[in-house]
Every structure is written in C-alpha cells, then in structure tokens.
mmCIF file of C-alpha atoms in Angstrom:
data_model
loop_
_atom_site.group_PDB
_atom_site.id
_atom_site.type_symbol
_atom_site.label_atom_id
_atom_site.label_comp_id
_atom_site.label_asym_id
_atom_site.label_seq_id
_atom_site.Cartn_x
_atom_site.Cartn_y
_atom_site.Cartn_z
ATOM 1 C CA UNK A 1 -15.525 -3.358 -29.165
ATOM 2 C CA UNK A 2 -10.698 -4.896 -28.976
ATOM 3 C CA UNK A 3 -9.640 -5.752 -32.229
ATOM 4 C CA UNK A 4 -7.927 -8.643 -31.401
ATOM 5 C CA UNK A 5 -3.696 -8.225 -33.000
ATOM 6 C CA UNK A 6 -2.595 -11.929 -34.057
ATOM 7 C CA UNK A 7 0.419 -13.214 -35.561
ATOM 8 C CA UNK A 8 2.201 -15.833 -33.007
ATOM 9 C CA UNK A 9 5.819 -15.377 -32.981
ATOM 10 C CA UNK A 10 6.726 -13.279 -36.604
ATOM 11 C CA UNK A 11 7.084 -9.635 -36.475
ATOM 12 C CA UNK A 12 6.000 -9.288 -40.229
ATOM 13 C CA UNK A 13 2.480 -11.040 -39.942
ATOM 14 C CA UNK A 14 2.096 -9.420 -35.965
ATOM 15 C CA UNK A 15 2.211 -6.202 -38.435
ATOM 16 C CA UNK A 16 0.004 -7.756 -41.178
ATOM 17 C CA UNK A 17 -3.245 -7.840 -38.030
ATOM 18 C CA UNK A 18 -2.482 -4.913 -37.020
ATOM 19 C CA UNK A 19 -2.811 -3.045 -39.912
ATOM 20 C CA UNK A 20 -6.665 -5.333 -41.015
ATOM 21 C CA UNK A 21 -7.698 -4.752 -36.928
ATOM 22 C CA UNK A 22 -6.602 -0.822 -37.881
ATOM 23 C CA UNK A 23 -8.565 -0.405 -40.102
ATOM 24 C CA UNK A 24 -11.850 -1.078 -39.320
ATOM 25 C CA UNK A 25 -11.328 1.314 -35.761
ATOM 26 C CA UNK A 26 -12.268 -0.904 -33.533
ATOM 27 C CA UNK A 27 -12.286 1.262 -29.529
ATOM 28 C CA UNK A 28 -9.433 -0.425 -28.554
ATOM 29 C CA UNK A 29 -6.861 -2.932 -29.308
ATOM 30 C CA UNK A 30 -6.065 -6.453 -28.111
ATOM 31 C CA UNK A 31 -2.924 -8.331 -28.006
ATOM 32 C CA UNK A 32 -3.778 -12.288 -28.300
ATOM 33 C CA UNK A 33 -1.141 -14.698 -28.844
ATOM 34 C CA UNK A 34 1.868 -13.917 -26.956
ATOM 35 C CA UNK A 35 0.318 -16.195 -23.058
ATOM 36 C CA UNK A 36 0.729 -19.535 -24.600
ATOM 37 C CA UNK A 37 3.746 -20.853 -23.331
ATOM 38 C CA UNK A 38 5.735 -19.701 -25.937
ATOM 39 C CA UNK A 39 9.812 -18.584 -24.085
ATOM 40 C CA UNK A 40 10.384 -15.083 -22.162
ATOM 41 C CA UNK A 41 12.701 -13.648 -24.951
ATOM 42 C CA UNK A 42 10.007 -14.314 -26.745
ATOM 43 C CA UNK A 43 6.703 -12.635 -25.328
ATOM 44 C CA UNK A 44 9.563 -9.885 -24.408
ATOM 45 C CA UNK A 45 10.076 -9.416 -29.130
ATOM 46 C CA UNK A 46 7.149 -9.956 -30.043
ATOM 47 C CA UNK A 47 5.963 -7.441 -27.252
ATOM 48 C CA UNK A 48 8.581 -4.317 -27.783
ATOM 49 C CA UNK A 49 7.777 -5.211 -31.588
ATOM 50 C CA UNK A 50 4.670 -4.579 -31.838
ATOM 51 C CA UNK A 51 3.866 -2.059 -28.622
ATOM 52 C CA UNK A 52 5.380 0.566 -30.498
ATOM 53 C CA UNK A 53 2.357 0.651 -33.069
ATOM 54 C CA UNK A 54 -0.181 0.837 -31.606
ATOM 55 C CA UNK A 55 -2.203 4.028 -32.110
ATOM 56 C CA UNK A 56 -1.436 5.862 -29.232
ATOM 57 C CA UNK A 57 -5.507 7.102 -28.886
ATOM 58 C CA UNK A 58 -6.899 3.105 -28.475
ATOM 59 C CA UNK A 59 -7.248 1.669 -25.156
ATOM 60 C CA UNK A 60 -3.766 -1.207 -24.962
ATOM 61 C CA UNK A 61 -5.011 -4.539 -23.660
ATOM 62 C CA UNK A 62 -2.289 -7.631 -23.694
ATOM 63 C CA UNK A 63 -4.282 -10.476 -23.288
ATOM 64 C CA UNK A 64 -3.715 -13.818 -20.668
ATOM 65 C CA UNK A 65 -1.109 -12.347 -20.091
ATOM 66 C CA UNK A 66 -0.295 -12.436 -15.743
ATOM 67 C CA UNK A 67 3.416 -12.620 -13.831
ATOM 68 C CA UNK A 68 3.769 -9.928 -11.452
ATOM 69 C CA UNK A 69 7.141 -8.876 -14.194
ATOM 70 C CA UNK A 70 4.368 -9.066 -17.164
ATOM 71 C CA UNK A 71 2.452 -7.158 -16.090
ATOM 72 C CA UNK A 72 5.162 -4.248 -15.428
ATOM 73 C CA UNK A 73 6.519 -5.294 -18.046
ATOM 74 C CA UNK A 74 3.365 -4.877 -20.692
ATOM 75 C CA UNK A 75 2.809 -0.818 -18.816
ATOM 76 C CA UNK A 76 6.526 -0.161 -19.979
ATOM 77 C CA UNK A 77 5.259 -1.234 -23.444
ATOM 78 C CA UNK A 78 2.408 1.425 -23.409
ATOM 79 C CA UNK A 79 -0.149 -1.692 -21.960
ATOM 80 C CA UNK A 80 -3.030 -0.079 -20.089
ATOM 81 C CA UNK A 81 -4.761 -3.790 -18.783
ATOM 82 C CA UNK A 82 -3.550 -7.262 -18.755
ATOM 83 C CA UNK A 83 -6.664 -9.464 -17.477
ATOM 84 C CA UNK A 84 -5.265 -14.007 -16.236
ATOM 85 C CA UNK A 85 -6.495 -16.288 -14.141
ATOM 86 C CA UNK A 86 -2.893 -16.304 -12.385
ATOM 87 C CA UNK A 87 -3.655 -15.111 -9.249
ATOM 88 C CA UNK A 88 -6.608 -17.599 -8.566
ATOM 89 C CA UNK A 89 -5.255 -19.936 -9.720
ATOM 90 C CA UNK A 90 -2.179 -20.110 -8.174
ATOM 91 C CA UNK A 91 -3.937 -19.858 -4.889
ATOM 92 C CA UNK A 92 -5.637 -22.612 -4.824
ATOM 93 C CA UNK A 93 -2.161 -24.315 -4.766
ATOM 94 C CA UNK A 94 -0.632 -22.339 -1.470
ATOM 95 C CA UNK A 95 2.155 -19.848 -3.899
ATOM 96 C CA UNK A 96 1.297 -15.713 -2.993
ATOM 97 C CA UNK A 97 2.990 -12.683 -5.060
ATOM 98 C CA UNK A 98 5.270 -10.712 -2.242
ATOM 99 C CA UNK A 99 7.303 -7.396 -3.491
ATOM 100 C CA UNK A 100 10.179 -10.003 -2.710
ATOM 101 C CA UNK A 101 8.399 -13.140 -4.951
ATOM 102 C CA UNK A 102 6.836 -14.847 -4.840
ATOM 103 C CA UNK A 103 6.036 -17.748 -1.878
ATOM 104 C CA UNK A 104 4.964 -21.180 -1.788
ATOM 105 C CA UNK A 105 3.402 -21.129 1.459
ATOM 106 C CA UNK A 106 3.046 -24.918 1.148
ATOM 107 C CA UNK A 107 6.546 -24.897 2.432
ATOM 108 C CA UNK A 108 7.477 -26.272 5.211
ATOM 109 C CA UNK A 109 9.263 -23.124 6.728
ATOM 110 C CA UNK A 110 6.319 -21.955 7.441
ATOM 111 C CA UNK A 111 4.438 -24.579 9.578
ATOM 112 C CA UNK A 112 6.045 -21.514 12.465
ATOM 113 C CA UNK A 113 6.386 -18.708 10.876
ATOM 114 C CA UNK A 114 4.011 -16.488 12.998
ATOM 115 C CA UNK A 115 4.853 -13.471 10.238
ATOM 116 C CA UNK A 116 2.105 -12.376 7.522
ATOM 117 C CA UNK A 117 2.917 -12.859 4.263
ATOM 118 C CA UNK A 118 4.221 -9.738 3.562
ATOM 119 C CA UNK A 119 5.676 -7.685 7.039
ATOM 120 C CA UNK A 120 5.900 -4.714 6.377
ATOM 121 C CA UNK A 121 1.694 -4.028 4.799
ATOM 122 C CA UNK A 122 3.216 -3.178 1.759
ATOM 123 C CA UNK A 123 1.416 -5.035 -1.461
ATOM 124 C CA UNK A 124 -0.950 -6.370 1.215
ATOM 125 C CA UNK A 125 -4.053 -4.520 0.921
ATOM 126 C CA UNK A 126 -4.454 -5.917 5.383
ATOM 127 C CA UNK A 127 -6.554 -8.625 3.354
ATOM 128 C CA UNK A 128 -4.297 -10.955 5.514
ATOM 129 C CA UNK A 129 -1.500 -8.409 6.726
ATOM 130 C CA UNK A 130 -3.453 -10.689 10.958
ATOM 131 C CA UNK A 131 -3.330 -14.531 9.665
ATOM 132 C CA UNK A 132 0.153 -16.072 10.501
ATOM 133 C CA UNK A 133 1.559 -18.120 7.009
ATOM 134 C CA UNK A 134 1.977 -20.715 9.333
ATOM 135 C CA UNK A 135 -2.006 -20.811 10.100
ATOM 136 C CA UNK A 136 -2.573 -19.998 6.978
ATOM 137 C CA UNK A 137 -0.155 -23.029 5.704
ATOM 138 C CA UNK A 138 -2.587 -25.342 7.897
ATOM 139 C CA UNK A 139 -6.191 -24.294 6.293
ATOM 140 C CA UNK A 140 -3.870 -25.024 2.668
ATOM 141 C CA UNK A 141 -2.687 -28.023 3.511
ATOM 142 C CA UNK A 142 -5.827 -29.254 5.238
ATOM 143 C CA UNK A 143 -7.449 -28.211 2.410
ATOM 144 C CA UNK A 144 -9.828 -25.193 4.015
ATOM 145 C CA UNK A 145 -11.297 -23.432 0.933
ATOM 146 C CA UNK A 146 -10.343 -20.440 3.361
ATOM 147 C CA UNK A 147 -7.829 -20.888 1.649
ATOM 148 C CA UNK A 148 -8.391 -20.738 -2.167
ATOM 149 C CA UNK A 149 -10.448 -16.788 -0.454
ATOM 150 C CA UNK A 150 -7.779 -15.245 2.161
ATOM 151 C CA UNK A 151 -4.865 -15.738 -0.276
ATOM 152 C CA UNK A 152 -6.976 -15.471 -3.667
ATOM 153 C CA UNK A 153 -7.839 -11.899 -1.968
ATOM 154 C CA UNK A 154 -4.356 -11.340 -0.835
ATOM 155 C CA UNK A 155 -2.816 -12.228 -4.287
ATOM 156 C CA UNK A 156 -5.205 -9.722 -6.117
ATOM 157 C CA UNK A 157 -4.364 -7.108 -3.252
ATOM 158 C CA UNK A 158 -1.347 -7.068 -4.266
ATOM 159 C CA UNK A 159 -1.776 -6.327 -8.218
ATOM 160 C CA UNK A 160 -4.008 -2.922 -7.671
ATOM 161 C CA UNK A 161 -1.931 -1.685 -4.950
ATOM 162 C CA UNK A 162 1.357 -2.950 -7.601
ATOM 163 C CA UNK A 163 -0.902 -1.441 -10.798
ATOM 164 C CA UNK A 164 -1.827 1.731 -8.694
ATOM 165 C CA UNK A 165 2.483 1.883 -7.296
ATOM 166 C CA UNK A 166 3.329 1.605 -11.181
ATOM 167 C CA UNK A 167 0.634 4.385 -11.460
ATOM 168 C CA UNK A 168 2.275 6.896 -9.827
ATOM 169 C CA UNK A 169 4.838 6.644 -11.540
ATOM 170 C CA UNK A 170 4.578 7.164 -14.461
ATOM 171 C CA UNK A 171 2.050 10.085 -12.735
ATOM 172 C CA UNK A 172 5.229 11.704 -11.646
ATOM 173 C CA UNK A 173 7.734 10.750 -14.095
ATOM 174 C CA UNK A 174 10.285 7.928 -13.358
ATOM 175 C CA UNK A 175 8.646 5.078 -13.967
ATOM 176 C CA UNK A 176 11.255 3.845 -16.234
ATOM 177 C CA UNK A 177 13.897 3.665 -13.051
ATOM 178 C CA UNK A 178 10.985 2.148 -11.200
ATOM 179 C CA UNK A 179 9.909 -0.292 -12.941
ATOM 180 C CA UNK A 180 13.484 -1.795 -13.375
ATOM 181 C CA UNK A 181 14.388 -0.920 -9.432
ATOM 182 C CA UNK A 182 10.642 -3.402 -8.716
ATOM 183 C CA UNK A 183 11.877 -5.828 -11.570
ATOM 184 C CA UNK A 184 15.450 -6.230 -9.419
ATOM 185 C CA UNK A 185 13.893 -6.346 -6.509
ATOM 186 C CA UNK A 186 10.823 -9.059 -7.448
ATOM 187 C CA UNK A 187 13.695 -10.965 -9.448
ATOM 188 C CA UNK A 188 16.349 -11.026 -6.466
ATOM 189 C CA UNK A 189 14.052 -11.891 -3.950
ATOM 190 C CA UNK A 190 12.643 -14.839 -6.397
ATOM 191 C CA UNK A 191 15.486 -16.551 -6.603
ATOM 192 C CA UNK A 192 16.574 -16.757 -2.741
ATOM 193 C CA UNK A 193 13.660 -18.095 -2.119
ATOM 194 C CA UNK A 194 14.369 -20.837 -4.765
ATOM 195 C CA UNK A 195 18.224 -21.385 -2.776
ATOM 196 C CA UNK A 196 16.518 -21.589 1.105
#
C-alpha cells in the first residue's frame, strides 16, 4: 500500500502532504499529480524538490509518468517505479521509441524502407527485428490490429531494455554520466527526425 504525495506545483503543499504520508508508515511512497499536462520545467522542478525528501528505505513510485526521458530523469532522482499507458497509446498511432528518439512509422519516408525499427537491435527486444519499417507502416496505415500489437511489444521491450541499462549503470556507479549522454542522444535524434 502506497501513500501518495500530492500538492500540485507548490513545494510547500508537497512537503505538507509528504509529512502526512510519512506519519502513516505506508509500504511505499508515490508522487502523484506530475503527469497532468504541466510544462516540463515545472515537472522537473517539483520532482527535484520532493524526490530527495522521500524516505530512502521505502520504494519510490512516480505515478503516470512514462516518456523515456522522464524515466531516466526519474531514476536519477531516486524513483524506483513508474506506470503509464504511453507505450501502447502511441503504438496505436504508429509511434515507436528508439535510442535515437521516437519514430513515426506513418511518415511517407518509411513506405519502402526495408530496415527494422532499430537497425542495431538495441532497444528492440527482437520483437520487431524481422519486420521492415515499410511492413509495419503498411499495417499501421491499413488499420491492422497486428500493428498495435507489434508496436506495443516493441515499445514495452524498449522500456524494459532502457530500465535494464539504467540498473546496470546504477550498479557500476556511472548512472549520472550515462543518463546525461542517453538523454542527449535521444533528444538529438528526436530533433533530427522532426527536421526531416
């Protein structure tokens, strides 16, 4: 049973909420109300303020947060678990996650692209490695339910691989440099895809 720290974008209200949750000695502590459309800097400000105050002996859960960047940022702030519908929601519209940013398979440039979503196999979990971008695009554009299934499996695999990498870098003690480099690569790739 987790107690939920609320308080909107107000540090003082978050602290009052956390004090009340701590008094009740829940099994874990959740941070709620940070995935409701607030601007990214506000999200980051509140997370950076309240996460270090969570009891270190309890598991920390960031509710409803789910972009790859938010996950690696959350882990850097001591968050242990997340939940979000994003991997399946975006898959229904042909969006897949890659180490080089999100990829929209509906784009015309993928119509004849014989490459898999992730060429190196990195982050693919091998669920879609045997399918071309062109084929997956066709399924998506045609409204085939198989598209939702395959792209959701890809996205969930990507998240599992990402979290496995995060755990490995925590264990080797280089999470800070790794997470900054990972975000830089992801955001650079995303910007390049938007420009094309």
